[in-house]
Amino acid sequence: MKTRFLTPFAALALSAGAASADYSLTILHTNDFHARFEPISKYDSGCDAEANAEGKCFGGSARLVSAVAAARARSNNSILVDGGDQFQGTLFYTYYKGKVAAEMMNKLGYDAMTVGNHEFDDGPEVLRGFMDAVEFPVLMSNADVSGEEILATKLLKSTVIERGGEKLGLIGLTPEDTHELASPGPNVHFTDPVPAVQGEVDRLTAQGVNKIIVLSHSGYKVDQRVAAETTGVDVIVGGHTNTYLSNVSDRAEGPYPTMVNGVAIVSAYAYGKFLGELNVTFDDAGELIEAKGEPLIMDAGVTEDAATVERIATLAVPLEEIRQKVVAEAAAPIEGNRDICRVQECAMGNLVADAMLDRVADQGVTVAIANSGGLRASIDAGAVTMGEVLTVLPFQNTLSTFEISGQGLIDALENGVSQVEEVAGRFPQVAGLTFTWDPAAPAGARVSEVMVASEDGFVPLDPAASYLAVTNNYVRNGGDGYKAFSGDDKNAYDYGPDLADVTAEYLAAQSPYQPYTDGRISKK
């Protein structure tokens, strides 16, 4: 049972008597990169060449290449791993799918990654193409893929690599609700992460592997549960919730590493803004005796690798015409930060919900609901390009209109606020509708005072009445837990215009667009 973790002082005392047997390793890690191959702004959106030259940008593959090389030079043993969600988020993914991610990850020399939910956005076929292109194993332990022949012989639950003469066991984890978050198809069945991890730990331990690292795209809370409820795990490299762990920042959600049951949990926010660097020491029995480090900010202090800059620029050429087209002006920044939009009304949510409703209002549609998980960035004040809109709305979702009862809308809103503690993407952004919710009430009984727009202003929603609503096709088909919207009994049309195009056209019509919130969602 590997639950022992010593303080640095105890570790030093121990190493004084057995220094030759200790094994040190640097774990370099990223997560939730989301196709941010080019530098990003402080809003996690695009950052132009002028701003980059002025030192105002972060991340980008070229900085990671330099930072990884420098970190490797500092360490006698190191690995580079990823916590999932390389896919989706910019035009690079829209245009190239997983090809650029594979090229850049190979260039960086990753040793392994876990499957994130977004790796399934375009089904098993695109994931398999990516796996065939990369030069390292892609892992996922908590799913049965035996019925999906595209993945069955390729996707591993765990793997063993050697570094510095020692064997390291790596195990992958994917969100258990990926079937609600993406498009894995009917033949992939996800399972509870705890028994999945324990099963692989036991199998690896039986092979004599006593240093176990879990690559988890399951979120900070789940990672803590896995650490608490399993034995034999040493380190969990996290992802999915874009969690920033740090010992020096007041914006961190916890210390780096967060220690639970002797397991060191780390995460490095998202979008390539940080490179995680965890330095661990094991004794000769494979016990973790020290774990320390800090995510490294990928700011202007990190020199961009010139060859990578050139390659990314070449890859960006086909995207430029689309990306640079100015579609509107924003009178102020449009707030789309996930930490805000996934827990409350936000300006980006109002923009997208308003745009959806405006597009189909002439069809008699009166209610719009957008999932906050579909909003992927903020937009700066000033000229708004199509590239920025596509960064906010990268999923190529289409508008879906459908008929639903008032009770169905209430059920949908309850689903939307049911996982707010986890900052889940199902939080609803709305138009033509107002509601109040109580975070202290149990999930499923939080929503009250639902009002809907009418010719006479906002009136109480009638649970027995029928309403015409609009959302995106992903949510309409049950994504993010919106089962109330799914089914063939809704008189639905799921093949409307692209949501990004609809939003761009709405912005253009409202230009200069003034972002706002108006209290349509209130909290008790």
PDB file of C-alpha atoms in Angstrom, residues 384-500:
ATOM      1  CA  VAL A 384     -13.951  41.304 -34.056  1.00  0.00           C
ATOM      2  CA  THR A 385     -12.682  38.829 -36.606  1.00  0.00           C
ATOM      3  CA  MET A 386     -14.263  35.591 -37.748  1.00  0.00           C
ATOM      4  CA  GLY A 387     -11.248  33.848 -36.269  1.00  0.00           C
ATOM      5  CA  GLU A 388     -12.163  35.188 -32.825  1.00  0.00           C
ATOM      6  CA  VAL A 389     -15.773  34.088 -33.217  1.00  0.00           C
ATOM      7  CA  LEU A 390     -14.615  30.620 -34.234  1.00  0.00           C
ATOM      8  CA  THR A 391     -12.319  30.466 -31.216  1.00  0.00           C
ATOM      9  CA  VAL A 392     -15.342  31.150 -28.996  1.00  0.00           C
ATOM     10  CA  LEU A 393     -17.556  28.703 -30.924  1.00  0.00           C
ATOM     11  CA  PRO A 394     -15.238  26.094 -32.496  1.00  0.00           C
ATOM     12  CA  PHE A 395     -17.478  23.026 -32.535  1.00  0.00           C
ATOM     13  CA  GLN A 396     -19.267  23.534 -35.846  1.00  0.00           C
ATOM     14  CA  ASN A 397     -22.600  23.123 -34.052  1.00  0.00           C
ATOM     15  CA  THR A 398     -25.784  23.930 -35.902  1.00  0.00           C
ATOM     16  CA  LEU A 399     -28.990  25.531 -34.642  1.00  0.00           C
ATOM     17  CA  SER A 400     -31.677  23.094 -33.531  1.00  0.00           C
ATOM     18  CA  THR A 401     -35.282  24.128 -33.071  1.00  0.00           C
ATOM     19  CA  PHE A 402     -37.750  21.930 -31.217  1.00  0.00           C
ATOM     20  CA  GLU A 403     -41.001  21.805 -29.278  1.00  0.00           C
ATOM     21  CA  ILE A 404     -40.997  21.093 -25.556  1.00  0.00           C
ATOM     22  CA  SER A 405     -43.290  21.370 -22.549  1.00  0.00           C
ATOM     23  CA  GLY A 406     -42.768  23.930 -19.851  1.00  0.00           C
ATOM     24  CA  GLN A 407     -41.909  21.097 -17.491  1.00  0.00           C
ATOM     25  CA  GLY A 408     -39.294  19.931 -19.964  1.00  0.00           C
ATOM     26  CA  LEU A 409     -37.719  23.400 -19.864  1.00  0.00           C
ATOM     27  CA  ILE A 410     -37.681  23.297 -16.069  1.00  0.00           C
ATOM     28  CA  ASP A 411     -36.048  19.866 -16.169  1.00  0.00           C
ATOM     29  CA  ALA A 412     -33.448  21.206 -18.592  1.00  0.00           C
ATOM     30  CA  LEU A 413     -32.659  24.184 -16.367  1.00  0.00           C
ATOM     31  CA  GLU A 414     -32.345  21.857 -13.364  1.00  0.00           C
ATOM     32  CA  ASN A 415     -29.833  19.824 -15.336  1.00  0.00           C
ATOM     33  CA  GLY A 416     -28.018  23.019 -16.243  1.00  0.00           C
ATOM     34  CA  VAL A 417     -27.427  24.070 -12.623  1.00  0.00           C
ATOM     35  CA  SER A 418     -27.011  20.534 -11.237  1.00  0.00           C
ATOM     36  CA  GLN A 419     -23.214  20.457 -11.426  1.00  0.00           C
ATOM     37  CA  VAL A 420     -22.293  24.078 -10.813  1.00  0.00           C
ATOM     38  CA  GLU A 421     -20.005  23.022  -7.951  1.00  0.00           C
ATOM     39  CA  GLU A 422     -17.879  21.258 -10.540  1.00  0.00           C
ATOM     40  CA  VAL A 423     -17.953  24.278 -12.889  1.00  0.00           C
ATOM     41  CA  ALA A 424     -19.524  21.944 -15.446  1.00  0.00           C
ATOM     42  CA  GLY A 425     -20.198  23.038 -19.009  1.00  0.00           C
ATOM     43  CA  ARG A 426     -23.919  22.310 -18.777  1.00  0.00           C
ATOM     44  CA  PHE A 427     -24.647  25.624 -17.003  1.00  0.00           C
ATOM     45  CA  PRO A 428     -27.375  27.298 -19.115  1.00  0.00           C
ATOM     46  CA  GLN A 429     -27.113  30.678 -20.758  1.00  0.00           C
ATOM     47  CA  VAL A 430     -30.587  31.797 -21.840  1.00  0.00           C
ATOM     48  CA  ALA A 431     -32.655  34.237 -23.883  1.00  0.00           C
ATOM     49  CA  GLY A 432     -36.414  34.778 -23.826  1.00  0.00           C
ATOM     50  CA  LEU A 433     -36.341  33.284 -20.351  1.00  0.00           C
ATOM     51  CA  THR A 434     -35.415  34.260 -16.811  1.00  0.00           C
ATOM     52  CA  PHE A 435     -34.997  32.091 -13.748  1.00  0.00           C
ATOM     53  CA  THR A 436     -33.699  31.974 -10.206  1.00  0.00           C
ATOM     54  CA  TRP A 437     -31.670  29.145  -8.760  1.00  0.00           C
ATOM     55  CA  ASP A 438     -30.571  28.211  -5.264  1.00  0.00           C
ATOM     56  CA  PRO A 439     -27.067  26.707  -4.919  1.00  0.00           C
ATOM     57  CA  ALA A 440     -27.890  25.565  -1.377  1.00  0.00           C
ATOM     58  CA  ALA A 441     -30.768  23.366  -2.570  1.00  0.00           C
ATOM     59  CA  PRO A 442     -30.135  19.775  -3.707  1.00  0.00           C
ATOM     60  CA  ALA A 443     -29.459  19.180  -7.391  1.00  0.00           C
ATOM     61  CA  GLY A 444     -32.770  18.680  -9.182  1.00  0.00           C
ATOM     62  CA  ALA A 445     -34.618  21.121  -6.932  1.00  0.00           C
ATOM     63  CA  ARG A 446     -32.700  24.365  -7.416  1.00  0.00           C
ATOM     64  CA  VAL A 447     -34.706  26.250 -10.040  1.00  0.00           C
ATOM     65  CA  SER A 448     -37.597  28.615  -9.294  1.00  0.00           C
ATOM     66  CA  GLU A 449     -39.388  31.682 -10.621  1.00  0.00           C
ATOM     67  CA  VAL A 450     -39.064  30.710 -14.287  1.00  0.00           C
ATOM     68  CA  MET A 451     -40.468  33.439 -16.520  1.00  0.00           C
ATOM     69  CA  VAL A 452     -40.863  33.413 -20.295  1.00  0.00           C
ATOM     70  CA  ALA A 453     -41.208  36.256 -22.762  1.00  0.00           C
ATOM     71  CA  SER A 454     -44.641  36.984 -24.187  1.00  0.00           C
ATOM     72  CA  GLU A 455     -46.446  39.788 -25.956  1.00  0.00           C
ATOM     73  CA  ASP A 456     -47.352  41.084 -22.508  1.00  0.00           C
ATOM     74  CA  GLY A 457     -43.787  40.962 -21.189  1.00  0.00           C
ATOM     75  CA  PHE A 458     -42.370  38.191 -19.056  1.00  0.00           C
ATOM     76  CA  VAL A 459     -44.961  35.853 -17.564  1.00  0.00           C
ATOM     77  CA  PRO A 460     -44.642  32.718 -15.397  1.00  0.00           C
ATOM     78  CA  LEU A 461     -43.775  29.590 -17.328  1.00  0.00           C
ATOM     79  CA  ASP A 462     -46.647  27.080 -17.563  1.00  0.00           C
ATOM     80  CA  PRO A 463     -45.356  23.515 -16.989  1.00  0.00           C
ATOM     81  CA  ALA A 464     -48.236  22.126 -19.036  1.00  0.00           C
ATOM     82  CA  ALA A 465     -47.872  24.479 -21.982  1.00  0.00           C
ATOM     83  CA  SER A 466     -45.851  23.802 -25.119  1.00  0.00           C
ATOM     84  CA  TYR A 467     -42.990  26.065 -26.160  1.00  0.00           C
ATOM     85  CA  LEU A 468     -40.783  26.413 -29.221  1.00  0.00           C
ATOM     86  CA  ALA A 469     -37.123  26.559 -28.282  1.00  0.00           C
ATOM     87  CA  VAL A 470     -33.701  26.757 -29.899  1.00  0.00           C
ATOM     88  CA  THR A 471     -30.338  25.370 -28.830  1.00  0.00           C
ATOM     89  CA  ASN A 472     -27.409  23.792 -30.653  1.00  0.00           C
ATOM     90  CA  ASN A 473     -27.595  20.313 -32.158  1.00  0.00           C
ATOM     91  CA  TYR A 474     -25.227  18.874 -29.563  1.00  0.00           C
ATOM     92  CA  VAL A 475     -27.422  19.937 -26.641  1.00  0.00           C
ATOM     93  CA  ARG A 476     -30.644  19.077 -28.470  1.00  0.00           C
ATOM     94  CA  ASN A 477     -29.447  15.507 -28.826  1.00  0.00           C
ATOM     95  CA  GLY A 478     -28.772  15.160 -25.100  1.00  0.00           C
ATOM     96  CA  GLY A 479     -25.248  16.570 -24.808  1.00  0.00           C
ATOM     97  CA  ASP A 480     -24.140  17.954 -21.433  1.00  0.00           C
ATOM     98  CA  GLY A 481     -26.912  15.979 -19.779  1.00  0.00           C
ATOM     99  CA  TYR A 482     -29.793  17.729 -21.575  1.00  0.00           C
ATOM    100  CA  LYS A 483     -31.813  14.533 -21.967  1.00  0.00           C
ATOM    101  CA  ALA A 484     -35.016  16.559 -21.667  1.00  0.00           C
ATOM    102  CA  PHE A 485     -34.296  17.974 -25.136  1.00  0.00           C
ATOM    103  CA  SER A 486     -33.511  14.681 -26.883  1.00  0.00           C
ATOM    104  CA  GLY A 487     -35.774  12.220 -28.636  1.00  0.00           C
ATOM    105  CA  ASP A 488     -37.763  11.964 -31.841  1.00  0.00           C
ATOM    106  CA  ASP A 489     -40.954  13.344 -30.288  1.00  0.00           C
ATOM    107  CA  LYS A 490     -39.924  17.002 -30.249  1.00  0.00           C
ATOM    108  CA  ASN A 491     -40.771  18.041 -33.819  1.00  0.00           C
ATOM    109  CA  ALA A 492     -37.110  18.980 -34.017  1.00  0.00           C
ATOM    110  CA  TYR A 493     -34.963  20.300 -36.813  1.00  0.00           C
ATOM    111  CA  ASP A 494     -31.267  19.834 -36.044  1.00  0.00           C
ATOM    112  CA  TYR A 495     -29.682  21.074 -39.254  1.00  0.00           C
ATOM    113  CA  GLY A 496     -29.924  24.839 -39.041  1.00  0.00           C
ATOM    114  CA  PRO A 497     -27.107  27.277 -39.793  1.00  0.00           C
ATOM    115  CA  ASP A 498     -23.711  27.061 -38.091  1.00  0.00           C
ATOM    116  CA  LEU A 499     -23.775  28.685 -34.652  1.00  0.00           C
ATOM    117  CA  ALA A 500     -20.544  30.596 -35.288  1.00  0.00           C
TER     118      ALA A 500
END
